[in-house]
Amino acid sequence: MLIRWNFKLVPTQPQIEKMSGWLVTLRKHRNFALRQRSKGFETNNQHSEQSEVMLKASYCDIKTREESAEIWCSPLTCPVQKHGVIPDDVSLMLKNSKGQVKWDSPSGIQMKVTTKLRHDSPWFGDIDSDVLQRNIAALDTAFTNFWKHGKGYPKFFRVMDSFEYKPGRVVVKSIKNKYGTVYLPGIGDTRFHNSRDFSKITEVRTCNIKRRGGSWYISMLVDDGEVLPELKEDVQSVVGIDVGVNKLIALSDGSFIENIRPTTNNRVARRLRIRTKAISRKVNGSKNKTKAYAKLGKVKQKLAQKRDGHNWQAATRVVKTADLIAREDLKITNMVKRAKPKTDGKRYIRNGAAAKSGLNKSILDCAWGAIFKMIEWLSIKAGKLVVAVNPRHTSQECPSCGHTEKSNRDGEKFVCRNCGYADHADTKASRAIAQRAGFVFPGKKKTLPAGCGKVMPLDTSFSLEKEPRNPILKQLNLFEAGIYREYRSEVSIESQRL
């Protein structure tokens, strides 16, 4: 089974300077390659300065549909290269495939140019060849996502914070106590904090070196030799989860997982606001502004690690609860959109944009999408199933009578306006989600925790036969006004006697 492990590197100062220099060169390399392809995408080679390319076009045989660059032909009858990658040496545009000379792909041409640059430039010669090739391959993946998967057009990078090694290049040399040593081609032996068992690892595949908040990390794709378990066919229990802002996760058994609010609590939000204002006061391009950005990056990195750690613990607790997990199929991207403007025909009126902005920050701070992915991954490892259900009216529909109304829910309280059914709103929603999964609840029912004591049913009645603390006082019906006056006079006489 291929899994990805992340470790924190402990590089030396020369290694840090070398990797930082690599990232600067790789960013320029990628942006230049993207500029070449963007030129072809925007102009379609109509304003190309190299006239030699147009003299020798690719010829396609109508019967065999095979392209060849060995035949001199007219551009009117031949396809024109559209990717815009036209090097100074036209011979780099050709490749020999099965005995035939054809036009090479844009990535193939740019890799050939990169190989030539490694001999001409010391900056490119210092970088490992596989790292440069993977840099072009990553750009190919971005264009593939744009053409075939509907993703956005590749963007130019202002900062690049990662590079990748091909499979088999990185070697784990030694593991001692809580530290290990890994060999990075072009960098050398580097120590890292180890928290895994490498005795079962059979192969180390691709490795990514990342820089986050001033620290360096390595992400290894390894093969641990294990096989994923089969899904359980006999589902004995099901748990529904309802994600929210006040409570991060509400489970159908009545328990809750609290929201720690990593970036939206008052103390941290104030610190982030101070760091951001400090950046705006610095001169553009100055070293002080670079230092201010570094401080803000360190704070955000620590908050991200704190959030991920809490979410992994929450996902583990959810997966261990039952054999099947039911969750909402939320469209989080649509939920965090800005508030639409409102007009009265003459001018703009209040649309609650400030409140919606605060809600969007809280939703993004919870990282619901990351929690769902963590739950799915842990469920796969445990052989359990995750079902995504329609979230429509899960918090407004009464489970007793089926009445659906927006006013049934008031904050964390759910009180049906039709039948009077009362429950904690998040707990009721999680149980509705579990029911929509099409399975039964666990046989052992759990009582609600003390936090649900806020909800009081409407039909609560108190016993009138209970003896009060003062034996003289008696329970009265408040609607019997005459008896109440007589009883009050009797109580005053008894008190005077005592």
CSV table of C-alpha atoms in Angstrom, one decimal:
chain,number,residue,atom,x,y,z
A,1,MET,CA,0.0,0.0,0.0
A,2,LEU,CA,1.4,3.4,-1.0
A,3,ILE,CA,1.1,6.0,1.8
A,4,ARG,CA,2.7,9.4,2.3
A,5,TRP,CA,4.7,10.2,5.4
A,6,ASN,CA,5.8,13.7,6.4
A,7,PHE,CA,8.8,14.5,8.5
A,8,LYS,CA,10.5,17.7,9.6
A,9,LEU,CA,14.0,18.2,8.3
A,10,VAL,CA,17.0,19.5,10.3
A,11,PRO,CA,19.3,20.9,7.6
A,12,THR,CA,22.5,22.7,8.1
A,13,GLN,CA,22.9,26.4,7.3
A,14,PRO,CA,24.7,25.7,4.0
A,15,GLN,CA,22.0,23.2,3.0
A,16,ILE,CA,19.3,25.8,3.8
A,17,GLU,CA,21.0,28.4,1.6
A,18,LYS,CA,21.5,25.9,-1.2
A,19,MET,CA,17.8,24.7,-1.2
A,20,SER,CA,16.6,28.3,-1.0
A,21,GLY,CA,18.7,29.1,-4.1
A,22,TRP,CA,17.3,26.1,-5.9
A,23,LEU,CA,13.7,27.4,-5.3
A,24,VAL,CA,14.6,30.8,-6.8
A,25,THR,CA,16.0,29.2,-9.9
A,26,LEU,CA,13.1,26.7,-10.2
A,27,ARG,CA,10.6,29.5,-10.0
A,28,LYS,CA,12.3,31.4,-12.8
A,29,HIS,CA,12.5,28.2,-14.8
A,30,ARG,CA,8.8,27.4,-14.5
A,31,ASN,CA,7.7,30.9,-15.2
A,32,PHE,CA,9.8,31.1,-18.3
A,33,ALA,CA,8.5,27.7,-19.5
A,34,LEU,CA,4.9,28.9,-18.8
A,35,ARG,CA,5.6,32.1,-20.7
A,36,GLN,CA,6.6,30.2,-23.8
A,37,ARG,CA,3.5,28.1,-23.8
A,38,SER,CA,1.3,31.1,-23.0
A,39,LYS,CA,2.7,32.8,-26.1
A,40,GLY,CA,1.6,30.0,-28.3
A,41,PHE,CA,-1.8,29.8,-26.6
A,42,GLU,CA,-2.5,33.5,-27.0
A,43,THR,CA,-1.0,34.2,-30.5
A,44,ASN,CA,-1.1,30.7,-32.1
A,45,ASN,CA,2.3,31.3,-33.6
A,46,GLN,CA,1.0,34.1,-35.8
A,47,HIS,CA,3.7,36.6,-34.7
A,48,SER,CA,6.6,34.2,-34.4
A,49,GLU,CA,10.0,35.7,-35.3
A,50,GLN,CA,11.6,32.4,-36.2
A,51,SER,CA,10.8,32.1,-39.9
A,52,GLU,CA,12.8,28.9,-40.3
A,53,VAL,CA,10.1,27.0,-38.3
A,54,MET,CA,7.4,27.8,-40.9
A,55,LEU,CA,9.6,26.6,-43.8
A,56,LYS,CA,9.5,23.0,-42.5
A,57,ALA,CA,6.1,22.0,-41.3
A,58,SER,CA,4.7,18.7,-40.1
A,59,TYR,CA,3.2,16.7,-42.9
A,60,CYS,CA,0.3,14.3,-42.3
A,61,ASP,CA,-0.5,11.4,-44.6
A,62,ILE,CA,-4.2,11.2,-45.2
A,63,LYS,CA,-4.3,7.4,-45.3
A,64,THR,CA,-2.0,6.6,-42.3
A,65,ARG,CA,-2.5,9.8,-40.4
A,66,GLU,CA,1.2,9.8,-39.6
A,67,GLU,CA,3.1,13.1,-39.1
A,68,SER,CA,6.6,13.6,-40.5
A,69,ALA,CA,8.9,16.6,-40.3
A,70,GLU,CA,11.2,15.4,-43.1
A,71,ILE,CA,9.0,16.6,-45.9
A,72,TRP,CA,9.0,20.2,-47.2
A,73,CYS,CA,5.4,21.4,-47.6
A,74,SER,CA,3.2,24.4,-47.5
A,75,PRO,CA,1.7,25.7,-44.2
A,76,LEU,CA,-1.6,25.9,-46.0
A,77,THR,CA,-1.8,22.1,-46.1
A,78,CYS,CA,-0.1,21.3,-42.8
A,79,PRO,CA,-0.9,21.8,-39.2
A,80,VAL,CA,1.0,24.6,-37.4
A,81,GLN,CA,2.6,24.0,-34.0
A,82,LYS,CA,0.3,25.7,-31.5
A,83,HIS,CA,2.2,25.3,-28.2
A,84,GLY,CA,4.6,28.2,-28.9
A,85,VAL,CA,7.7,26.5,-27.7
A,86,ILE,CA,10.2,27.5,-30.4
A,87,PRO,CA,13.8,27.3,-29.3
A,88,ASP,CA,16.7,29.0,-31.1
A,89,ASP,CA,18.0,25.6,-32.2
A,90,VAL,CA,15.2,24.2,-34.4
A,91,SER,CA,16.6,20.7,-34.3
A,92,LEU,CA,15.5,20.5,-30.6
A,93,MET,CA,11.9,20.5,-31.8
A,94,LEU,CA,12.3,17.1,-33.6
A,95,LYS,CA,12.2,13.6,-32.1
A,96,ASN,CA,12.8,10.1,-33.6
A,97,SER,CA,9.8,7.9,-32.9
A,98,LYS,CA,9.9,4.3,-34.3
A,99,GLY,CA,12.1,5.3,-37.1
A,100,GLN,CA,10.2,8.4,-38.0
A,101,VAL,CA,11.0,12.0,-37.4
A,102,LYS,CA,8.2,13.9,-35.7
A,103,TRP,CA,7.6,17.1,-33.8
A,104,ASP,CA,8.2,16.8,-30.1
A,105,SER,CA,5.8,17.8,-27.4
A,106,PRO,CA,6.3,21.1,-25.6
A,107,SER,CA,7.5,19.4,-22.4
A,108,GLY,CA,10.0,17.3,-24.5
A,109,ILE,CA,11.3,20.4,-26.2
A,110,GLN,CA,11.6,22.3,-22.9
A,111,MET,CA,13.4,19.4,-21.2
A,112,LYS,CA,16.0,19.4,-24.0
A,113,VAL,CA,16.5,23.1,-23.6
A,114,THR,CA,16.8,22.6,-19.8
A,115,THR,CA,19.5,20.0,-20.4
A,116,LYS,CA,21.4,22.4,-22.6
A,117,LEU,CA,21.0,25.1,-19.9
A,118,ARG,CA,22.7,22.8,-17.3
A,119,HIS,CA,25.9,22.9,-19.3
A,120,ASP,CA,25.7,26.7,-20.0
A,121,SER,CA,24.5,28.1,-16.7
A,122,PRO,CA,26.1,27.4,-13.3
A,123,TRP,CA,22.7,28.2,-11.6
A,124,PHE,CA,21.0,25.4,-13.5
A,125,GLY,CA,24.1,23.1,-13.4
A,126,ASP,CA,24.0,23.2,-9.6
A,127,ILE,CA,20.4,21.7,-9.5
A,128,ASP,CA,19.8,18.0,-9.9
A,129,SER,CA,18.6,17.1,-13.3
A,130,ASP,CA,15.6,15.1,-12.0
A,131,VAL,CA,14.4,18.1,-10.0
A,132,LEU,CA,14.4,20.3,-13.2
A,133,GLN,CA,12.6,17.6,-15.2
A,134,ARG,CA,9.9,17.2,-12.5
A,135,ASN,CA,9.5,21.0,-12.5
A,136,ILE,CA,8.5,20.8,-16.2
A,137,ALA,CA,6.3,17.7,-15.5
A,138,ALA,CA,4.4,19.7,-12.8
A,139,LEU,CA,3.7,22.3,-15.4
A,140,ASP,CA,2.4,19.6,-17.7
A,141,THR,CA,0.1,18.4,-15.0
A,142,ALA,CA,-1.3,22.0,-14.6
A,143,PHE,CA,-2.0,22.2,-18.3
A,144,THR,CA,-3.6,18.8,-18.3
A,145,ASN,CA,-5.9,19.9,-15.5
A,146,PHE,CA,-6.8,23.0,-17.5
A,147,TRP,CA,-7.6,21.2,-20.8
A,148,LYS,CA,-9.2,18.0,-19.5
A,149,HIS,CA,-10.5,18.6,-16.0
A,150,GLY,CA,-11.8,22.2,-16.2
A,151,LYS,CA,-9.3,23.7,-13.8
A,152,GLY,CA,-8.0,27.2,-14.0
A,153,TYR,CA,-5.2,28.3,-16.4
A,154,PRO,CA,-1.7,27.9,-14.9
A,155,LYS,CA,-0.5,30.9,-13.1
A,156,PHE,CA,2.9,32.5,-12.7
A,157,PHE,CA,4.5,31.9,-9.3
A,158,ARG,CA,5.8,34.8,-7.2
A,159,VAL,CA,7.2,32.3,-4.7
A,160,MET,CA,8.0,28.6,-5.0
A,161,ASP,CA,8.2,26.6,-1.8
A,162,SER,CA,8.7,23.0,-3.0
A,163,PHE,CA,10.5,20.7,-5.4
A,164,GLU,CA,10.3,17.0,-6.1
A,165,TYR,CA,12.6,14.0,-6.6
A,166,LYS,CA,11.8,11.1,-8.9
A,167,PRO,CA,11.2,7.6,-7.4
A,168,GLY,CA,14.3,5.9,-6.1
A,169,ARG,CA,16.5,8.9,-5.9
A,170,VAL,CA,16.1,9.6,-2.2
A,171,VAL,CA,17.7,7.1,0.2
A,172,VAL,CA,17.0,6.7,3.9
A,173,LYS,CA,20.4,5.8,5.3
A,174,SER,CA,20.0,5.4,9.0
A,175,ILE,CA,17.4,5.6,11.8
A,176,LYS,CA,18.6,6.2,15.4
A,177,ASN,CA,16.3,6.9,18.3
A,178,LYS,CA,14.0,9.7,17.2
A,179,TYR,CA,16.2,11.0,14.4
A,180,GLY,CA,17.0,9.7,10.9
A,181,THR,CA,19.3,10.5,8.1
A,182,VAL,CA,18.2,10.8,4.4
A,183,TYR,CA,20.3,11.4,1.3
A,184,LEU,CA,19.0,14.1,-1.0
A,185,PRO,CA,20.7,14.2,-4.4
A,186,GLY,CA,22.5,17.5,-4.9
A,187,ILE,CA,22.0,18.5,-1.2
A,188,GLY,CA,23.7,15.7,0.8
A,189,ASP,CA,22.9,13.8,4.0
A,190,THR,CA,20.2,15.6,6.0
A,191,ARG,CA,18.8,14.7,9.4
A,192,PHE,CA,15.0,14.6,10.1
A,193,HIS,CA,12.7,14.0,13.1
A,194,ASN,CA,11.5,10.4,12.8
A,195,SER,CA,8.2,9.1,14.3
A,196,ARG,CA,7.6,6.1,12.0
A,197,ASP,CA,8.7,2.5,11.7
A,198,PHE,CA,10.9,2.0,8.6
A,199,SER,CA,11.4,-1.7,9.1
A,200,LYS,CA,8.5,-2.6,6.9
A,201,ILE,CA,9.2,-0.1,4.2
A,202,THR,CA,10.1,-1.9,0.9
A,203,GLU,CA,10.5,1.1,-1.4
A,204,VAL,CA,10.7,4.9,-1.2
A,205,ARG,CA,9.2,6.5,-4.3
A,206,THR,CA,8.7,10.2,-5.0
A,207,CYS,CA,9.8,12.7,-2.3
A,208,ASN,CA,8.8,16.4,-2.0
A,209,ILE,CA,10.9,18.9,-0.1
A,210,LYS,CA,8.7,21.8,1.2
A,211,ARG,CA,9.4,25.0,3.0
A,212,ARG,CA,6.7,26.1,5.4
A,213,GLY,CA,6.9,29.0,7.9
A,214,GLY,CA,10.7,29.1,7.8
A,215,SER,CA,11.0,25.3,8.4
A,216,TRP,CA,11.8,22.5,6.0
A,217,TYR,CA,9.8,19.3,5.6
A,218,ILE,CA,10.1,16.1,3.5
A,219,SER,CA,7.1,14.2,2.2
A,220,MET,CA,7.8,10.6,1.2
A,221,LEU,CA,5.6,8.3,-0.8
A,222,VAL,CA,6.5,4.9,0.6
A,223,ASP,CA,5.3,1.3,0.1
A,224,ASP,CA,4.7,-0.4,3.5
A,225,GLY,CA,3.9,-3.8,2.0
A,226,GLU,CA,0.4,-3.9,3.6
A,227,VAL,CA,-2.9,-4.4,1.8
A,228,LEU,CA,-6.1,-2.4,2.5
A,229,PRO,CA,-8.8,-4.5,4.3
A,230,GLU,CA,-12.0,-5.3,2.5
A,231,LEU,CA,-15.2,-3.3,3.4
A,232,LYS,CA,-17.3,-4.8,6.1
A,233,GLU,CA,-20.4,-6.4,4.6
A,234,ASP,CA,-22.3,-6.8,7.9
A,235,VAL,CA,-22.8,-3.3,9.3
A,236,GLN,CA,-23.8,-3.5,12.9
A,237,SER,CA,-23.8,0.2,13.8
A,238,VAL,CA,-24.0,3.6,12.2
A,239,VAL,CA,-23.1,7.1,13.4
A,240,GLY,CA,-24.1,10.3,11.8
A,241,ILE,CA,-22.0,13.5,12.1
A,242,ASP,CA,-23.1,17.1,11.8
A,243,VAL,CA,-20.4,19.6,11.4
A,244,GLY,CA,-20.8,23.2,12.6
A,245,VAL,CA,-19.1,26.3,14.0
A,246,ASN,CA,-20.2,26.3,17.7
A,247,LYS,CA,-19.6,22.5,17.9
A,248,LEU,CA,-17.1,21.2,15.4
A,249,ILE,CA,-18.8,17.8,15.2
A,250,ALA,CA,-22.0,16.5,16.7
A,251,LEU,CA,-22.4,12.8,16.8
A,252,SER,CA,-25.7,10.9,16.7
A,253,ASP,CA,-24.9,9.2,20.0
A,254,GLY,CA,-25.2,12.6,21.8
A,255,SER,CA,-21.5,13.4,22.1
A,256,PHE,CA,-19.7,16.5,20.8
A,257,ILE,CA,-16.3,17.4,19.6
A,258,GLU,CA,-15.5,21.0,20.5
A,259,ASN,CA,-14.2,23.6,18.1
A,260,ILE,CA,-10.9,25.0,19.2
A,261,ARG,CA,-11.1,28.0,16.8
A,262,PRO,CA,-7.4,28.1,15.8
A,263,THR,CA,-7.4,31.4,14.0
A,264,THR,CA,-10.8,33.0,14.9
A,265,ASN,CA,-10.5,33.2,18.7
A,266,ASN,CA,-10.0,36.7,20.0
A,267,ARG,CA,-6.4,36.3,21.2
A,268,VAL,CA,-5.1,34.7,17.9
A,269,ALA,CA,-7.1,37.0,15.7
A,270,ARG,CA,-5.7,40.0,17.4
A,271,ARG,CA,-2.1,38.7,16.9
A,272,LEU,CA,-2.7,38.0,13.2
A,273,ARG,CA,-4.2,41.5,12.8
A,274,ILE,CA,-1.1,43.0,14.4
A,275,ARG,CA,1.3,41.0,12.2
A,276,THR,CA,-0.7,42.0,9.1
A,277,LYS,CA,-0.6,45.7,9.9
A,278,ALA,CA,3.1,45.5,10.6
A,279,ILE,CA,3.6,44.3,7.0
A,280,SER,CA,1.6,47.1,5.5
A,281,ARG,CA,3.7,49.7,7.3
A,282,LYS,CA,7.0,48.4,5.9
A,283,VAL,CA,8.6,49.7,2.7
A,284,ASN,CA,8.0,47.6,-0.4
A,285,GLY,CA,11.0,45.5,-1.3
A,286,SER,CA,12.8,46.2,2.0
A,287,LYS,CA,14.4,43.6,4.3
A,288,ASN,CA,12.1,44.6,7.1
A,289,LYS,CA,9.1,43.7,5.0
A,290,THR,CA,10.6,40.3,4.3
A,291,LYS,CA,11.2,39.7,8.0
A,292,ALA,CA,7.6,40.8,8.7
A,293,TYR,CA,6.3,38.3,6.2
A,294,ALA,CA,8.5,35.6,7.7
A,295,LYS,CA,7.0,36.3,11.2
A,296,LEU,CA,3.5,36.1,9.9
A,297,GLY,CA,4.3,32.8,8.0
A,298,LYS,CA,5.6,31.2,11.2
A,299,VAL,CA,2.5,32.1,13.1
A,300,LYS,CA,0.2,30.7,10.4
A,301,GLN,CA,2.2,27.5,10.1
A,302,LYS,CA,1.9,26.8,13.8
A,303,LEU,CA,-1.9,27.5,13.7
A,304,ALA,CA,-2.2,25.2,10.7
A,305,GLN,CA,-0.4,22.4,12.5
A,306,LYS,CA,-2.6,22.9,15.6
A,307,ARG,CA,-5.7,22.7,13.4
A,308,ASP,CA,-4.6,19.5,11.6
A,309,GLY,CA,-3.6,17.8,14.8
A,310,HIS,CA,-7.0,18.5,16.4
A,311,ASN,CA,-8.9,17.4,13.2
A,312,TRP,CA,-7.0,14.1,13.0
A,313,GLN,CA,-7.9,13.3,16.6
A,314,ALA,CA,-11.6,14.2,15.8
A,315,ALA,CA,-11.6,12.0,12.7
A,316,THR,CA,-10.1,9.1,14.6
A,317,ARG,CA,-12.7,9.4,17.3
A,318,VAL,CA,-15.5,9.4,14.7
A,319,VAL,CA,-14.2,6.4,12.8
A,320,LYS,CA,-13.9,4.3,16.0
A,321,THR,CA,-17.5,5.0,16.9
A,322,ALA,CA,-19.4,2.7,14.5
A,323,ASP,CA,-19.0,0.5,11.4
A,324,LEU,CA,-20.5,3.1,9.0
A,325,ILE,CA,-20.2,6.9,9.0
A,326,ALA,CA,-22.9,9.1,7.5
A,327,ARG,CA,-22.0,12.7,6.7
A,328,GLU,CA,-23.5,15.7,4.9
A,329,ASP,CA,-22.7,16.2,1.2
A,330,LEU,CA,-21.9,19.9,1.7
A,331,LYS,CA,-20.9,22.4,-1.0
A,332,ILE,CA,-18.4,24.3,1.1
A,333,THR,CA,-17.3,26.5,-1.8
A,334,ASN,CA,-20.8,27.8,-2.2
A,335,MET,CA,-21.3,28.3,1.5
A,336,VAL,CA,-18.3,30.7,1.9
A,337,LYS,CA,-19.3,33.0,-1.0
A,338,ARG,CA,-19.6,36.7,-0.3
A,339,ALA,CA,-23.0,38.2,0.4
A,340,LYS,CA,-24.9,39.5,-2.6
A,341,PRO,CA,-25.6,43.2,-2.8
A,342,LYS,CA,-29.1,44.5,-2.2
A,343,THR,CA,-30.8,47.6,-3.6
A,344,ASP,CA,-34.1,49.3,-3.0
A,345,GLY,CA,-34.2,50.6,-6.6
A,346,LYS,CA,-32.2,53.8,-5.9
A,347,ARG,CA,-29.2,52.9,-3.7
A,348,TYR,CA,-27.6,50.0,-2.0
A,349,ILE,CA,-29.0,48.8,1.4
A,350,ARG,CA,-27.6,46.7,4.2
A,351,ASN,CA,-27.0,43.1,3.1
A,352,GLY,CA,-25.3,41.6,6.2
A,353,ALA,CA,-21.9,41.5,4.4
A,354,ALA,CA,-19.9,41.9,7.7
A,355,ALA,CA,-21.8,39.1,9.4
A,356,LYS,CA,-21.4,36.8,6.4
A,357,SER,CA,-17.7,37.6,6.2
A,358,GLY,CA,-17.3,36.5,9.9
A,359,LEU,CA,-19.2,33.3,9.2
A,360,ASN,CA,-17.1,32.5,6.2
A,361,LYS,CA,-13.9,32.9,8.3
A,362,SER,CA,-15.3,30.6,10.9
A,363,ILE,CA,-16.3,28.0,8.4
A,364,LEU,CA,-12.8,28.1,6.7
A,365,ASP,CA,-11.2,27.9,10.1
A,366,CYS,CA,-13.0,24.7,10.9
A,367,ALA,CA,-11.6,23.0,7.7
A,368,TRP,CA,-14.7,20.8,7.1
A,369,GLY,CA,-13.4,19.5,3.8
A,370,ALA,CA,-10.1,18.4,5.4
A,371,ILE,CA,-12.1,16.6,8.1
A,372,PHE,CA,-14.1,14.7,5.6
A,373,LYS,CA,-11.0,13.6,3.7
A,374,MET,CA,-9.4,12.5,7.0
A,375,ILE,CA,-12.5,10.5,7.9
A,376,GLU,CA,-12.6,8.8,4.5
A,377,TRP,CA,-8.9,7.9,4.6
A,378,LEU,CA,-9.1,6.4,8.1
A,379,SER,CA,-12.3,4.6,7.2
A,380,ILE,CA,-10.6,3.0,4.2
A,381,LYS,CA,-7.7,1.8,6.4
A,382,ALA,CA,-10.3,0.3,8.9
A,383,GLY,CA,-12.5,-1.3,6.2
A,384,LYS,CA,-15.4,0.9,7.0
A,385,LEU,CA,-17.8,2.8,4.7
A,386,VAL,CA,-18.6,6.5,4.5
A,387,VAL,CA,-21.9,7.7,3.0
A,388,ALA,CA,-22.6,11.3,2.0
A,389,VAL,CA,-26.3,12.2,2.2
A,390,ASN,CA,-28.3,15.2,1.1
A,391,PRO,CA,-28.1,17.8,3.9
A,392,ARG,CA,-31.4,19.5,3.0
A,393,HIS,CA,-33.6,20.3,6.0
A,394,THR,CA,-31.6,18.0,8.4
A,395,SER,CA,-31.7,20.7,11.1
A,396,GLN,CA,-35.3,21.8,10.5
A,397,GLU,CA,-37.3,18.6,10.0
A,398,CYS,CA,-39.0,17.1,13.1
A,399,PRO,CA,-38.1,13.4,13.6
A,400,SER,CA,-41.4,12.8,15.4
A,401,CYS,CA,-44.1,14.3,13.1
A,402,GLY,CA,-42.0,15.2,10.0
A,403,HIS,CA,-42.9,18.9,10.2
A,404,THR,CA,-40.3,21.1,8.5
A,405,GLU,CA,-40.1,24.8,9.4
A,406,LYS,CA,-37.2,27.2,9.8
A,407,SER,CA,-38.5,28.5,13.1
A,408,ASN,CA,-38.2,25.0,14.6
A,409,ARG,CA,-34.5,25.7,15.3
A,410,ASP,CA,-33.4,28.5,17.6
A,411,GLY,CA,-29.6,28.5,18.0
A,412,GLU,CA,-28.7,25.1,19.6
A,413,LYS,CA,-32.3,24.4,20.5
A,414,PHE,CA,-34.8,22.4,18.4
A,415,VAL,CA,-38.5,22.7,19.4
A,416,CYS,CA,-41.1,21.5,16.8
A,417,ARG,CA,-43.9,24.1,16.4
A,418,ASN,CA,-46.3,21.4,15.5
A,419,CYS,CA,-45.9,18.6,18.0
A,420,GLY,CA,-43.6,20.1,20.6
A,421,TYR,CA,-40.7,17.6,20.2
A,422,ALA,CA,-37.6,19.1,21.8
A,423,ASP,CA,-33.9,18.1,21.5
A,424,HIS,CA,-30.4,19.6,20.9
A,425,ALA,CA,-30.4,20.9,17.4
A,426,ASP,CA,-27.0,19.5,16.4
A,427,THR,CA,-27.7,16.1,17.9
A,428,LYS,CA,-31.1,15.9,16.2
A,429,ALA,CA,-29.4,16.8,12.8
A,430,SER,CA,-26.8,14.1,13.2
A,431,ARG,CA,-29.5,11.5,13.9
A,432,ALA,CA,-31.4,12.6,10.8
A,433,ILE,CA,-28.2,12.3,8.8
A,434,ALA,CA,-27.7,8.7,10.2
A,435,GLN,CA,-31.3,7.8,9.3
A,436,ARG,CA,-30.9,9.1,5.7
A,437,ALA,CA,-28.0,6.7,5.3
A,438,GLY,CA,-30.5,3.8,5.2
A,439,PHE,CA,-29.1,1.9,8.2
A,440,VAL,CA,-30.3,1.5,11.8
A,441,PHE,CA,-28.9,3.1,14.9
A,442,PRO,CA,-26.6,1.2,17.3
A,443,GLY,CA,-28.5,-1.1,19.7
A,444,LYS,CA,-27.0,0.5,22.8
A,445,LYS,CA,-28.6,3.9,23.4
A,446,LYS,CA,-26.6,6.6,25.1
A,447,THR,CA,-28.0,9.4,27.1
A,448,LEU,CA,-27.4,13.0,26.3
A,449,PRO,CA,-24.5,14.7,28.0
A,450,ALA,CA,-25.0,17.5,30.5
A,451,GLY,CA,-24.4,20.1,27.8
A,452,CYS,CA,-27.9,19.2,26.4
A,453,GLY,CA,-29.6,20.4,29.6
A,454,LYS,CA,-30.3,23.7,28.0
A,455,VAL,CA,-33.2,22.2,26.1
A,456,MET,CA,-36.4,21.8,28.1
A,457,PRO,CA,-39.5,20.1,26.7
A,458,LEU,CA,-42.7,22.0,26.5
A,459,ASP,CA,-44.9,19.4,28.2
A,460,THR,CA,-42.8,19.2,31.4
A,461,SER,CA,-45.0,18.8,34.4
A,462,PHE,CA,-44.1,19.0,38.1
A,463,SER,CA,-45.6,17.0,40.9
A,464,LEU,CA,-47.8,19.0,43.3
A,465,GLU,CA,-47.6,16.4,46.1
A,466,LYS,CA,-44.0,17.0,46.9
A,467,GLU,CA,-43.5,18.4,50.4
A,468,PRO,CA,-41.9,21.9,50.4
A,469,ARG,CA,-39.0,22.9,52.5
A,470,ASN,CA,-41.3,24.9,54.8
A,471,PRO,CA,-44.0,22.5,56.2
A,472,ILE,CA,-46.5,25.4,56.6
A,473,LEU,CA,-46.6,26.1,52.9
A,474,LYS,CA,-48.7,24.0,50.6
A,475,GLN,CA,-48.9,23.6,46.9
A,476,LEU,CA,-51.8,25.7,45.4
A,477,ASN,CA,-53.5,25.9,42.1
A,478,LEU,CA,-52.8,29.5,41.0
A,479,PHE,CA,-56.1,29.8,39.3
A,480,GLU,CA,-58.0,29.5,42.6
A,481,ALA,CA,-57.6,33.1,43.6
A,482,GLY,CA,-60.1,33.0,46.5
A,483,ILE,CA,-58.5,30.0,48.2
A,484,TYR,CA,-55.1,31.7,47.7
A,485,ARG,CA,-56.2,34.8,49.7
A,486,GLU,CA,-57.7,32.6,52.6
A,487,TYR,CA,-54.5,30.5,52.7
A,488,ARG,CA,-52.3,33.7,52.8
A,489,SER,CA,-54.2,35.0,55.9
A,490,GLU,CA,-53.8,31.6,57.6
A,491,VAL,CA,-50.1,31.6,57.0
A,492,SER,CA,-49.7,35.1,58.5
A,493,ILE,CA,-51.7,34.0,61.6
A,494,GLU,CA,-49.5,30.9,62.1
A,495,SER,CA,-46.3,33.0,61.7
A,496,GLN,CA,-47.5,35.4,64.4
A,497,ARG,CA,-48.1,32.6,66.8
A,498,LEU,CA,-44.6,31.2,66.2
